[in-house]
């Protein structure tokens, strides 16, 4: 969701001394002005515009030809109390953590303590899976199911996901649940590629078991200290502020009305690591980018393998190495990259390793704008930046708040007619907005949005189900039942639709015993 602009704080972007002045946030300038801008100013203008549009709350750093071209910060690190982001703010990296886990495995391999072709049960013998190798985990070709589903179904299910009593203590809890419930693999190892957080969770456990150290201790000693990454750690999550990480920022979101914020930072799986769990800063990730151009941590041959596509059993190549996606730059040169998203954070590191360029963005506001970095890549290659399309709920939600439902529906139709390429229009956008309004007890407004959704997407079972839910919340069981039956007519397998219909009919059909 988007983050609103806070009037009491005027956030600015800091330009490092590639240029000798400070530039405040502003709108993208017209063509005549842009032609006289430095590249640092263009980066700044683009990110400022994204911030104003509610599409970016975070920190960014760009390296071009091995030199820092830009770094800046936009927005807030927390809202209770409100504080502004700083260049040394510490962000949760989410899946960007995987490249550090992979590096730990590569280091153990160079030390002769494992091989990539070794069965993972050599290290975690209690696992109920045969034929999965370390390489399968590194390349996401193991077939292992995502552990979060098993945890969601069986781990202290009576507690809320953000209840501290529900928090897992670490990876051993994950392994215990895998061993107890034995979820089936999705395919034979090596048969195809499928992203697996479970795989990298297990890799971190392998690192700990081989080294006899905690995951954080191993990474500190072997990666973070040699790379002089002084603000990076695999952190055992503690709710609230912690003296161990004074510059830590918090994940949060903003409702579609653009006003009310909510925390997203706390989750019972925050104690898992390997697939995530690492916190870092712009500067430390810049040091990480730099050290990967030499053989301080591992040999260049080992790095080359990490930056090479995995191979399936049939010989086909994937687009993933060891902790890195493999891609091409606009100049058709090699790119290694990874994005991470968890608990309100969205992070990205994009490295054009043959051109010595790097883009690092760290956000903490539950953003849905995953393609924001495309514009930075454009600017890096001297092209006009593309802006992400705006999710329509971000616009209509504020309109409902300020002008009411009738004006909002008219505005929606106007935008869809006149600017269809500038906004993301789909039934899920309206659905999200409708339920948020319903949750906020704005039933009439929710009804209006759900009706609009039915008008826009009349063949979808989901839109009638949502409308019926809203009617039911008003006590209108007659019309709720009519619409639930429309859902059943469109899709008889729709989630819990029979249960909803039966519940209404049971309560509305007269019982003969009462006559």
Short mmCIF file of C-alpha atoms in Angstrom, two decimals:
data_model
loop_
_atom_site.label_atom_id
_atom_site.label_comp_id
_atom_site.label_asym_id
_atom_site.label_seq_id
_atom_site.Cartn_x
_atom_site.Cartn_y
_atom_site.Cartn_z
CA UNK A 1 0.00 0.00 0.00
CA UNK A 2 1.11 3.54 -0.52
CA UNK A 3 2.60 5.79 2.07
CA UNK A 4 1.10 9.24 2.39
CA UNK A 5 3.19 12.37 2.44
CA UNK A 6 3.61 13.73 5.95
CA UNK A 7 3.17 17.49 5.95
CA UNK A 8 5.11 18.14 9.15
CA UNK A 9 8.24 16.59 7.67
CA UNK A 10 9.83 17.73 4.43
CA UNK A 11 11.94 14.79 3.39
CA UNK A 12 14.96 15.40 1.24
CA UNK A 13 17.45 13.36 -0.70
CA UNK A 14 21.13 13.64 0.09
CA UNK A 15 23.44 13.86 -2.90
CA UNK A 16 26.96 12.63 -2.14
CA UNK A 17 29.86 14.92 -3.11
CA UNK A 18 29.85 13.97 -6.78
CA UNK A 19 28.19 17.38 -7.01
CA UNK A 20 28.69 20.23 -4.58
CA UNK A 21 25.15 21.15 -3.64
CA UNK A 22 22.05 19.80 -1.90
CA UNK A 23 18.87 19.20 -3.86
CA UNK A 24 15.44 19.11 -2.26
CA UNK A 25 12.59 16.86 -3.33
CA UNK A 26 10.60 18.12 -6.28
CA UNK A 27 8.66 17.18 -9.37
CA UNK A 28 10.22 15.83 -12.53
CA UNK A 29 11.26 18.79 -14.63
CA UNK A 30 10.26 19.41 -18.23
CA UNK A 31 12.45 18.41 -21.15
CA UNK A 32 14.31 21.71 -21.40
CA UNK A 33 15.17 21.57 -17.69
CA UNK A 34 16.05 17.87 -17.74
CA UNK A 35 18.56 18.41 -20.51
CA UNK A 36 20.68 20.58 -18.17
CA UNK A 37 20.46 18.24 -15.16
CA UNK A 38 23.33 16.14 -13.92
CA UNK A 39 22.62 12.43 -13.71
CA UNK A 40 22.55 12.68 -9.92
CA UNK A 41 19.83 15.31 -10.18
CA UNK A 42 17.85 13.12 -12.56
CA UNK A 43 18.02 10.20 -10.11
CA UNK A 44 16.91 12.54 -7.37
CA UNK A 45 14.03 13.99 -9.39
CA UNK A 46 12.78 10.54 -10.31
CA UNK A 47 12.83 9.27 -6.73
CA UNK A 48 11.28 12.50 -5.47
CA UNK A 49 8.41 12.08 -7.90
CA UNK A 50 7.96 8.45 -6.82
CA UNK A 51 7.84 9.60 -3.21
CA UNK A 52 5.26 12.27 -4.00
CA UNK A 53 3.17 9.66 -5.84
CA UNK A 54 3.30 7.37 -2.80
CA UNK A 55 5.42 4.78 -4.59
CA UNK A 56 8.70 5.07 -2.68
CA UNK A 57 9.56 5.39 0.99
CA UNK A 58 13.15 4.35 1.49
CA UNK A 59 16.83 4.71 0.69
CA UNK A 60 18.65 4.37 -2.64
CA UNK A 61 22.25 4.15 -3.82
CA UNK A 62 23.54 3.95 -7.40
CA UNK A 63 27.06 3.04 -8.47
CA UNK A 64 28.14 3.80 -12.04
CA UNK A 65 31.48 2.69 -13.46
CA UNK A 66 32.63 1.77 -9.98
CA UNK A 67 31.88 5.19 -8.48
CA UNK A 68 28.97 6.36 -6.35
CA UNK A 69 26.68 8.33 -8.64
CA UNK A 70 23.87 8.99 -6.17
CA UNK A 71 22.51 8.19 -2.75
CA UNK A 72 19.41 9.54 -1.09
CA UNK A 73 16.73 8.96 1.48
CA UNK A 74 13.00 9.63 1.28
CA UNK A 75 10.36 9.15 3.94
CA UNK A 76 10.02 7.78 7.43
CA UNK A 77 11.55 4.88 9.30
CA UNK A 78 8.73 4.50 11.78
CA UNK A 79 5.42 6.16 12.64
CA UNK A 80 5.25 5.47 16.39
CA UNK A 81 6.87 7.96 16.87
CA UNK A 82 7.36 9.45 13.40
CA UNK A 83 11.03 9.71 12.47
CA UNK A 84 12.74 10.32 9.16
CA UNK A 85 14.92 7.79 7.40
CA UNK A 86 18.68 8.34 7.47
CA UNK A 87 21.39 7.11 5.15
CA UNK A 88 22.60 4.75 7.89
CA UNK A 89 19.13 3.32 8.59
CA UNK A 90 19.13 -0.46 8.95
CA UNK A 91 16.55 -2.35 6.84
CA UNK A 92 15.40 -5.96 6.90
CA UNK A 93 16.63 -7.48 3.61
CA UNK A 94 14.14 -10.30 3.14
CA UNK A 95 15.29 -12.58 0.33
CA UNK A 96 18.31 -10.43 -0.48
CA UNK A 97 19.67 -12.41 2.50
CA UNK A 98 19.90 -15.51 0.28
CA UNK A 99 23.11 -14.35 -1.39
CA UNK A 100 24.85 -14.24 2.00
CA UNK A 101 23.60 -17.73 2.84
CA UNK A 102 24.92 -18.94 -0.52
CA UNK A 103 28.28 -17.27 0.19
CA UNK A 104 28.52 -19.13 3.51
CA UNK A 105 27.93 -22.43 1.71
CA UNK A 106 30.53 -21.54 -0.95
CA UNK A 107 33.08 -20.77 1.76
CA UNK A 108 32.47 -24.11 3.47
CA UNK A 109 32.84 -25.82 0.10
CA UNK A 110 36.20 -24.16 -0.48
CA UNK A 111 37.25 -25.29 2.99
CA UNK A 112 36.46 -28.87 1.98
CA UNK A 113 33.67 -29.25 4.55
CA UNK A 114 30.97 -30.06 2.00
CA UNK A 115 30.42 -30.57 -1.71
CA UNK A 116 27.61 -29.21 -3.80
CA UNK A 117 26.61 -32.73 -4.83
CA UNK A 118 26.37 -33.94 -1.25
CA UNK A 119 23.00 -35.14 0.06
CA UNK A 120 21.54 -32.70 2.56
CA UNK A 121 20.71 -35.58 4.92
CA UNK A 122 24.44 -35.87 5.59
CA UNK A 123 23.96 -32.69 7.61
CA UNK A 124 20.28 -32.85 8.59
CA UNK A 125 19.69 -36.62 8.80
CA UNK A 126 16.25 -36.28 10.39
CA UNK A 127 14.75 -34.81 7.20
CA UNK A 128 12.24 -37.11 5.44
CA UNK A 129 13.54 -36.34 1.93
CA UNK A 130 15.86 -38.39 -0.26
CA UNK A 131 18.04 -37.38 -3.20
CA UNK A 132 18.22 -33.65 -2.52
CA UNK A 133 21.69 -32.16 -2.77
CA UNK A 134 23.22 -28.91 -1.58
CA UNK A 135 23.27 -27.74 -5.20
CA UNK A 136 19.55 -28.38 -5.52
CA UNK A 137 18.96 -26.06 -2.57
CA UNK A 138 21.28 -23.38 -3.94
CA UNK A 139 19.66 -23.46 -7.39
CA UNK A 140 16.01 -23.75 -6.19
CA UNK A 141 15.59 -27.11 -7.91
CA UNK A 142 14.93 -29.27 -4.83
CA UNK A 143 11.15 -29.52 -5.19
CA UNK A 144 10.72 -28.84 -1.46
CA UNK A 145 7.39 -27.22 -0.52
CA UNK A 146 7.35 -23.84 1.19
CA UNK A 147 7.57 -24.42 4.92
CA UNK A 148 5.32 -21.45 5.72
CA UNK A 149 2.22 -23.40 4.65
CA UNK A 150 2.94 -26.19 7.12
CA UNK A 151 3.66 -23.65 9.83
CA UNK A 152 0.46 -21.73 9.10
CA UNK A 153 -1.58 -24.92 9.27
CA UNK A 154 -0.06 -26.44 12.39
CA UNK A 155 2.10 -24.05 14.44
CA UNK A 156 0.21 -22.68 17.46
CA UNK A 157 -2.80 -22.03 15.26
CA UNK A 158 -4.86 -20.66 18.12
CA UNK A 159 -2.61 -17.58 18.29
CA UNK A 160 -2.46 -14.54 15.98
CA UNK A 161 0.46 -14.36 13.54
CA UNK A 162 1.94 -11.37 15.40
CA UNK A 163 1.47 -12.73 18.93
CA UNK A 164 4.93 -12.93 20.59
CA UNK A 165 3.91 -16.27 22.12
CA UNK A 166 3.59 -17.68 18.61
CA UNK A 167 7.07 -16.62 17.42
CA UNK A 168 9.32 -19.49 16.42
CA UNK A 169 12.72 -19.67 18.09
CA UNK A 170 14.61 -20.41 14.89
CA UNK A 171 15.19 -22.86 12.06
CA UNK A 172 15.05 -25.93 14.29
CA UNK A 173 11.32 -25.30 14.74
CA UNK A 174 10.91 -25.35 10.97
CA UNK A 175 12.83 -28.62 10.65
CA UNK A 176 10.77 -30.17 13.46
CA UNK A 177 7.53 -29.36 11.59
CA UNK A 178 8.88 -30.67 8.28
CA UNK A 179 9.83 -33.92 9.98
CA UNK A 180 6.53 -34.25 11.80
CA UNK A 181 4.15 -33.48 8.91
CA UNK A 182 6.35 -34.55 5.96
CA UNK A 183 4.84 -32.31 3.26
CA UNK A 184 5.24 -33.89 -0.16
CA UNK A 185 7.87 -32.58 -2.57
CA UNK A 186 6.49 -30.87 -5.66
CA UNK A 187 8.73 -32.71 -8.12
CA UNK A 188 11.80 -34.93 -8.40
CA UNK A 189 14.93 -32.96 -7.42
CA UNK A 190 16.45 -31.28 -10.47
CA UNK A 191 13.37 -31.80 -12.62
CA UNK A 192 12.42 -28.12 -12.70
CA UNK A 193 13.00 -24.75 -11.06
CA UNK A 194 10.76 -23.51 -8.26
CA UNK A 195 11.66 -20.75 -5.83
CA UNK A 196 12.04 -22.24 -2.35
CA UNK A 197 12.46 -20.40 0.91
CA UNK A 198 12.64 -23.81 2.56
CA UNK A 199 15.82 -24.60 0.64
CA UNK A 200 17.69 -21.55 1.88
CA UNK A 201 16.37 -22.05 5.41
CA UNK A 202 17.96 -25.50 5.33
CA UNK A 203 21.21 -24.14 3.87
CA UNK A 204 21.54 -21.79 6.86
CA UNK A 205 21.01 -24.75 9.18
CA UNK A 206 23.74 -26.66 7.33
CA UNK A 207 26.10 -23.72 7.88
CA UNK A 208 25.36 -23.73 11.61
CA UNK A 209 25.70 -27.49 12.02
CA UNK A 210 28.97 -27.77 10.10
CA UNK A 211 30.58 -24.73 11.72
CA UNK A 212 29.27 -25.26 15.24
CA UNK A 213 28.39 -21.56 15.27
CA UNK A 214 25.14 -19.66 15.06
CA UNK A 215 24.26 -18.45 11.57
CA UNK A 216 24.93 -14.84 12.57
CA UNK A 217 28.26 -15.70 14.24
CA UNK A 218 29.44 -17.52 11.13
CA UNK A 219 28.46 -14.70 8.79
CA UNK A 220 30.00 -12.09 11.08
CA UNK A 221 33.33 -13.88 11.26
CA UNK A 222 33.59 -15.00 7.65
CA UNK A 223 31.71 -12.33 5.64
CA UNK A 224 30.62 -9.18 7.45
CA UNK A 225 33.85 -8.44 9.34
CA UNK A 226 36.17 -9.15 6.35
CA UNK A 227 33.92 -6.96 4.18
CA UNK A 228 33.84 -4.25 6.91
CA UNK A 229 30.04 -4.43 6.94
CA UNK A 230 29.76 -3.03 10.45
CA UNK A 231 25.97 -2.51 10.47
CA UNK A 232 24.93 -5.88 9.05
CA UNK A 233 23.74 -8.88 11.04
CA UNK A 234 21.46 -11.88 10.96
CA UNK A 235 19.13 -10.64 13.65
CA UNK A 236 17.03 -12.60 16.12
CA UNK A 237 13.93 -10.46 15.87
CA UNK A 238 12.66 -8.67 18.98
CA UNK A 239 9.43 -6.62 18.74
CA UNK A 240 9.92 -2.89 19.27
CA UNK A 241 13.14 -0.92 19.66
CA UNK A 242 16.35 -2.75 20.52
CA UNK A 243 19.64 -1.25 21.69
CA UNK A 244 21.50 -3.88 19.66
CA UNK A 245 20.25 -2.20 16.49
CA UNK A 246 19.61 1.49 17.28
CA UNK A 247 19.23 2.53 13.62
CA UNK A 248 16.75 -0.17 12.72
CA UNK A 249 13.65 0.93 10.81
CA UNK A 250 10.23 -0.71 10.97
CA UNK A 251 7.88 -2.12 8.37
CA UNK A 252 4.54 -0.37 8.03
CA UNK A 253 1.70 0.30 5.63
CA UNK A 254 -0.81 3.05 4.97
CA UNK A 255 -4.48 2.46 4.34
CA UNK A 256 -5.99 3.41 1.03
CA UNK A 257 -7.37 6.60 2.57
CA UNK A 258 -3.79 7.90 2.70
CA UNK A 259 -4.07 8.72 6.40
CA UNK A 260 -4.12 5.75 8.76
CA UNK A 261 -0.92 3.77 9.17
CA UNK A 262 -0.51 0.26 10.54
CA UNK A 263 2.48 -1.85 11.52
CA UNK A 264 3.56 -4.79 9.36
CA UNK A 265 6.83 -5.43 11.18
CA UNK A 266 5.84 -8.29 13.47
CA UNK A 267 5.38 -11.88 12.24
CA UNK A 268 5.76 -15.20 14.00
CA UNK A 269 8.21 -16.46 11.34
CA UNK A 270 10.62 -13.54 11.81
CA UNK A 271 12.91 -15.91 13.72
CA UNK A 272 13.65 -17.95 10.58
CA UNK A 273 16.90 -17.23 8.78
CA UNK A 274 18.84 -18.16 5.67
CA UNK A 275 16.00 -17.33 3.29
CA UNK A 276 15.78 -13.97 5.09
CA UNK A 277 16.58 -12.58 8.50
CA UNK A 278 19.52 -10.29 7.63
CA UNK A 279 19.46 -6.53 8.27
CA UNK A 280 21.79 -4.06 6.56
CA UNK A 281 22.35 -0.52 5.26
CA UNK A 282 23.08 1.16 1.94
CA UNK A 283 26.74 1.60 2.80
CA UNK A 284 27.23 -1.99 3.87
CA UNK A 285 25.55 -3.31 0.74
CA UNK A 286 27.82 -1.07 -1.31
CA UNK A 287 30.79 -2.72 0.45
CA UNK A 288 29.26 -6.10 -0.35
CA UNK A 289 28.96 -5.15 -4.03
CA UNK A 290 32.58 -3.98 -4.09
CA UNK A 291 34.09 -7.05 -2.39
CA UNK A 292 32.42 -9.35 -4.90
CA UNK A 293 34.74 -7.97 -7.60
CA UNK A 294 37.76 -9.63 -5.97
CA UNK A 295 38.69 -12.92 -4.31
CA UNK A 296 38.82 -11.81 -0.68
CA UNK A 297 35.96 -14.10 0.40
CA UNK A 298 36.12 -16.90 -2.18
CA UNK A 299 37.97 -17.51 -5.42
CA UNK A 300 36.89 -15.87 -8.64
CA UNK A 301 36.16 -19.33 -10.02
CA UNK A 302 33.71 -19.97 -7.17
CA UNK A 303 32.07 -16.60 -7.75
CA UNK A 304 31.76 -17.31 -11.45
CA UNK A 305 29.84 -20.49 -10.66
CA UNK A 306 27.58 -18.57 -8.28
CA UNK A 307 26.80 -16.13 -11.09
CA UNK A 308 26.03 -18.88 -13.61
CA UNK A 309 22.60 -20.40 -14.37
CA UNK A 310 21.65 -23.67 -12.74
CA UNK A 311 21.13 -26.77 -14.88
CA UNK A 312 18.12 -29.08 -14.77
CA UNK A 313 18.21 -32.84 -15.17
CA UNK A 314 17.29 -32.49 -18.87
CA UNK A 315 20.16 -30.06 -19.47
CA UNK A 316 18.03 -26.91 -19.67
CA UNK A 317 19.36 -23.84 -17.89
CA UNK A 318 17.49 -21.79 -15.32
CA UNK A 319 17.87 -18.06 -14.64
CA UNK A 320 19.17 -18.57 -11.08
CA UNK A 321 22.66 -19.23 -9.74
CA UNK A 322 23.64 -19.42 -6.08
CA UNK A 323 21.55 -16.75 -4.34
CA UNK A 324 21.31 -14.59 -7.48
CA UNK A 325 18.96 -14.28 -10.42
CA UNK A 326 20.82 -14.05 -13.74
CA UNK A 327 19.77 -11.43 -16.29
CA UNK A 328 21.04 -9.05 -18.97
CA UNK A 329 21.51 -5.28 -18.81
CA UNK A 330 20.19 -2.92 -21.53
CA UNK A 331 23.65 -3.35 -23.11
CA UNK A 332 23.19 -7.14 -23.13
CA UNK A 333 25.83 -7.59 -20.43
CA UNK A 334 25.55 -9.93 -17.45
CA UNK A 335 23.40 -8.87 -14.49
CA UNK A 336 23.08 -10.61 -11.13
CA UNK A 337 20.24 -9.39 -8.97
CA UNK A 338 17.83 -10.24 -6.20
CA UNK A 339 14.73 -8.73 -4.63
CA UNK A 340 13.45 -9.31 -1.13
CA UNK A 341 10.08 -8.70 0.48
CA UNK A 342 8.95 -9.45 4.02
CA UNK A 343 7.02 -7.83 6.87
CA UNK A 344 6.56 -4.55 5.03
CA UNK A 345 10.07 -4.36 3.57
CA UNK A 346 10.89 -4.45 -0.15
CA UNK A 347 14.59 -4.48 -1.03
CA UNK A 348 16.57 -4.87 -4.21
CA UNK A 349 20.18 -5.20 -5.31
CA UNK A 350 20.86 -5.07 -9.05
CA UNK A 351 24.47 -5.53 -10.25
CA UNK A 352 25.68 -5.08 -13.82
CA UNK A 353 28.88 -6.97 -13.09
CA UNK A 354 30.45 -6.54 -16.53
CA UNK A 355 29.82 -2.79 -16.46
CA UNK A 356 30.65 -2.17 -12.79
CA UNK A 357 27.21 -0.66 -12.07
CA UNK A 358 24.94 -1.31 -9.13
CA UNK A 359 21.52 -0.15 -7.91
CA UNK A 360 20.47 -0.71 -4.28
CA UNK A 361 17.01 0.26 -3.00
CA UNK A 362 15.66 -0.38 0.49
CA UNK A 363 12.04 0.35 1.40
CA UNK A 364 9.96 -0.29 4.52
CA UNK A 365 6.41 0.83 3.67
CA UNK A 366 4.67 -2.34 2.51
CA UNK A 367 4.91 -1.14 -1.07
CA UNK A 368 3.32 -2.98 -3.98
CA UNK A 369 5.51 -1.17 -6.52
CA UNK A 370 7.96 -3.94 -7.32
CA UNK A 371 9.07 -2.42 -10.64
CA UNK A 372 10.17 0.94 -9.25
CA UNK A 373 13.83 0.18 -10.01
CA UNK A 374 13.17 -0.02 -13.76
CA UNK A 375 13.27 3.77 -13.97
CA UNK A 376 16.62 3.87 -12.18
CA UNK A 377 18.01 1.41 -14.72
CA UNK A 378 16.71 3.66 -17.49
CA UNK A 379 18.48 6.69 -16.03
CA UNK A 380 21.68 4.72 -15.48
CA UNK A 381 21.67 4.00 -19.22
CA UNK A 382 20.77 7.57 -20.20
CA UNK A 383 17.15 6.86 -21.08
CA UNK A 384 14.01 8.68 -19.92
CA UNK A 385 12.76 6.85 -16.82
CA UNK A 386 9.59 4.78 -16.88
CA UNK A 387 7.25 5.36 -13.95
CA UNK A 388 5.32 2.46 -12.43
CA UNK A 389 1.61 2.55 -13.08
CA UNK A 390 -0.37 3.63 -10.01
CA UNK A 391 -2.66 1.08 -8.39
CA UNK A 392 -6.16 2.50 -8.72
CA UNK A 393 -7.12 1.69 -5.11
CA UNK A 394 -4.40 4.09 -3.96
CA UNK A 395 -6.21 6.90 -5.75
CA UNK A 396 -9.85 5.96 -5.20
CA UNK A 397 -9.32 5.24 -1.50
CA UNK A 398 -8.24 8.83 -0.90
CA UNK A 399 -11.10 10.08 -3.05
CA UNK A 400 -13.60 8.15 -0.91
CA UNK A 401 -12.07 9.64 2.22
CA UNK A 402 -12.17 13.21 0.94
CA UNK A 403 -15.20 13.40 -1.39
CA UNK A 404 -17.41 10.39 -0.76
CA UNK A 405 -18.39 7.32 -2.74
CA UNK A 406 -20.36 8.94 -5.60
CA UNK A 407 -17.52 11.29 -6.56
CA UNK A 408 -15.07 8.42 -6.26
CA UNK A 409 -16.96 6.18 -8.67
CA UNK A 410 -17.25 9.00 -11.22
CA UNK A 411 -13.51 9.67 -10.87
CA UNK A 412 -12.70 5.98 -11.30
CA UNK A 413 -14.65 5.88 -14.56
CA UNK A 414 -13.02 9.08 -15.79
CA UNK A 415 -9.50 7.76 -15.15
CA UNK A 416 -10.25 4.42 -16.75
CA UNK A 417 -11.65 6.14 -19.83
CA UNK A 418 -9.01 8.85 -20.20
CA UNK A 419 -5.82 7.38 -18.66
CA UNK A 420 -6.01 3.57 -18.83
CA UNK A 421 -2.24 3.17 -19.24
CA UNK A 422 -1.35 5.23 -16.17
CA UNK A 423 -3.17 3.12 -13.59
CA UNK A 424 -3.54 -0.55 -12.67
CA UNK A 425 -7.21 -1.48 -13.08
CA UNK A 426 -8.38 -4.92 -11.99
CA UNK A 427 -11.05 -6.49 -9.83
CA UNK A 428 -8.62 -7.20 -7.00
CA UNK A 429 -7.84 -3.52 -6.55
CA UNK A 430 -11.51 -2.71 -5.98
CA UNK A 431 -11.91 -5.82 -3.87
CA UNK A 432 -9.04 -4.82 -1.54
CA UNK A 433 -10.47 -1.34 -1.18
CA UNK A 434 -13.98 -2.60 -0.54
CA UNK A 435 -12.89 -4.91 2.26
CA UNK A 436 -10.76 -2.22 3.86
CA UNK A 437 -13.77 0.10 3.89
CA UNK A 438 -15.87 -2.70 5.34
CA UNK A 439 -13.30 -3.29 8.05
CA UNK A 440 -13.41 0.43 8.87
CA UNK A 441 -17.20 0.23 9.29
CA UNK A 442 -17.80 2.33 6.17
CA UNK A 443 -20.44 -0.06 4.91
CA UNK A 444 -22.19 2.24 2.43
CA UNK A 445 -18.87 3.10 0.82
CA UNK A 446 -17.88 -0.56 0.71
CA UNK A 447 -21.21 -1.46 -0.90
CA UNK A 448 -20.60 1.22 -3.54
CA UNK A 449 -17.16 -0.16 -4.38
CA UNK A 450 -18.39 -3.75 -4.52
CA UNK A 451 -21.25 -2.72 -6.82
CA UNK A 452 -18.76 -0.98 -9.07
CA UNK A 453 -16.68 -4.16 -9.12
CA UNK A 454 -19.69 -6.22 -10.21
CA UNK A 455 -20.41 -3.71 -12.97
CA UNK A 456 -16.80 -3.81 -14.16
CA UNK A 457 -16.25 -7.58 -13.86
CA UNK A 458 -19.68 -9.26 -14.17
CA UNK A 459 -18.26 -12.70 -15.04
CA UNK A 460 -16.20 -13.00 -11.86
CA UNK A 461 -17.56 -15.11 -9.00
CA UNK A 462 -15.40 -13.22 -6.53
CA UNK A 463 -17.11 -9.84 -7.02
CA UNK A 464 -20.53 -11.26 -6.09
CA UNK A 465 -19.06 -13.04 -3.09
CA UNK A 466 -17.56 -9.80 -1.79
CA UNK A 467 -20.78 -7.87 -2.36
CA UNK A 468 -22.71 -10.58 -0.52
CA UNK A 469 -20.27 -10.42 2.40
CA UNK A 470 -20.97 -6.70 2.69
CA UNK A 471 -24.74 -7.24 2.53
CA UNK A 472 -24.45 -9.89 5.21
CA UNK A 473 -22.59 -7.45 7.46
CA UNK A 474 -25.63 -5.16 7.16
CA UNK A 475 -28.00 -7.97 8.11
CA UNK A 476 -29.48 -8.22 4.60
CA UNK A 477 -29.50 -12.01 4.44
CA UNK A 478 -32.05 -12.18 1.61
CA UNK A 479 -29.91 -10.31 -0.91
CA UNK A 480 -26.72 -11.81 0.47
CA UNK A 481 -28.10 -15.28 -0.27
CA UNK A 482 -29.11 -14.23 -3.79
CA UNK A 483 -25.57 -13.10 -4.53
CA UNK A 484 -23.91 -16.10 -2.87
CA UNK A 485 -26.00 -18.28 -5.19
CA UNK A 486 -24.75 -16.23 -8.16
CA UNK A 487 -21.26 -17.13 -7.02
CA UNK A 488 -22.20 -20.80 -6.96
CA UNK A 489 -23.71 -20.57 -10.45
CA UNK A 490 -20.48 -19.10 -11.82
CA UNK A 491 -18.07 -21.31 -9.85
CA UNK A 492 -19.48 -24.11 -7.69
CA UNK A 493 -16.01 -24.74 -6.23
CA UNK A 494 -15.54 -21.17 -5.00
CA UNK A 495 -13.95 -21.01 -1.55
CA UNK A 496 -16.46 -21.85 1.23
CA UNK A 497 -19.44 -20.81 -0.92
CA UNK A 498 -21.52 -23.87 0.02
CA UNK A 499 -20.77 -23.26 3.67
CA UNK A 500 -21.97 -19.64 3.41
CA UNK A 501 -25.18 -20.60 1.61
CA UNK A 502 -25.95 -23.41 4.06
CA UNK A 503 -25.38 -21.13 7.04
CA UNK A 504 -27.91 -18.56 5.77
CA UNK A 505 -30.50 -21.12 4.72
CA UNK A 506 -30.26 -22.92 8.03
CA UNK A 507 -31.05 -19.70 9.89
CA UNK A 508 -33.79 -18.43 7.55
CA UNK A 509 -35.86 -21.53 6.70
CA UNK A 510 -38.57 -22.00 9.36
CA UNK A 511 -38.19 -25.04 11.59
CA UNK A 512 -41.38 -27.22 11.63
CA UNK A 513 -40.87 -27.88 15.34
CA UNK A 514 -41.57 -24.19 15.98
CA UNK A 515 -45.09 -24.35 14.42
#
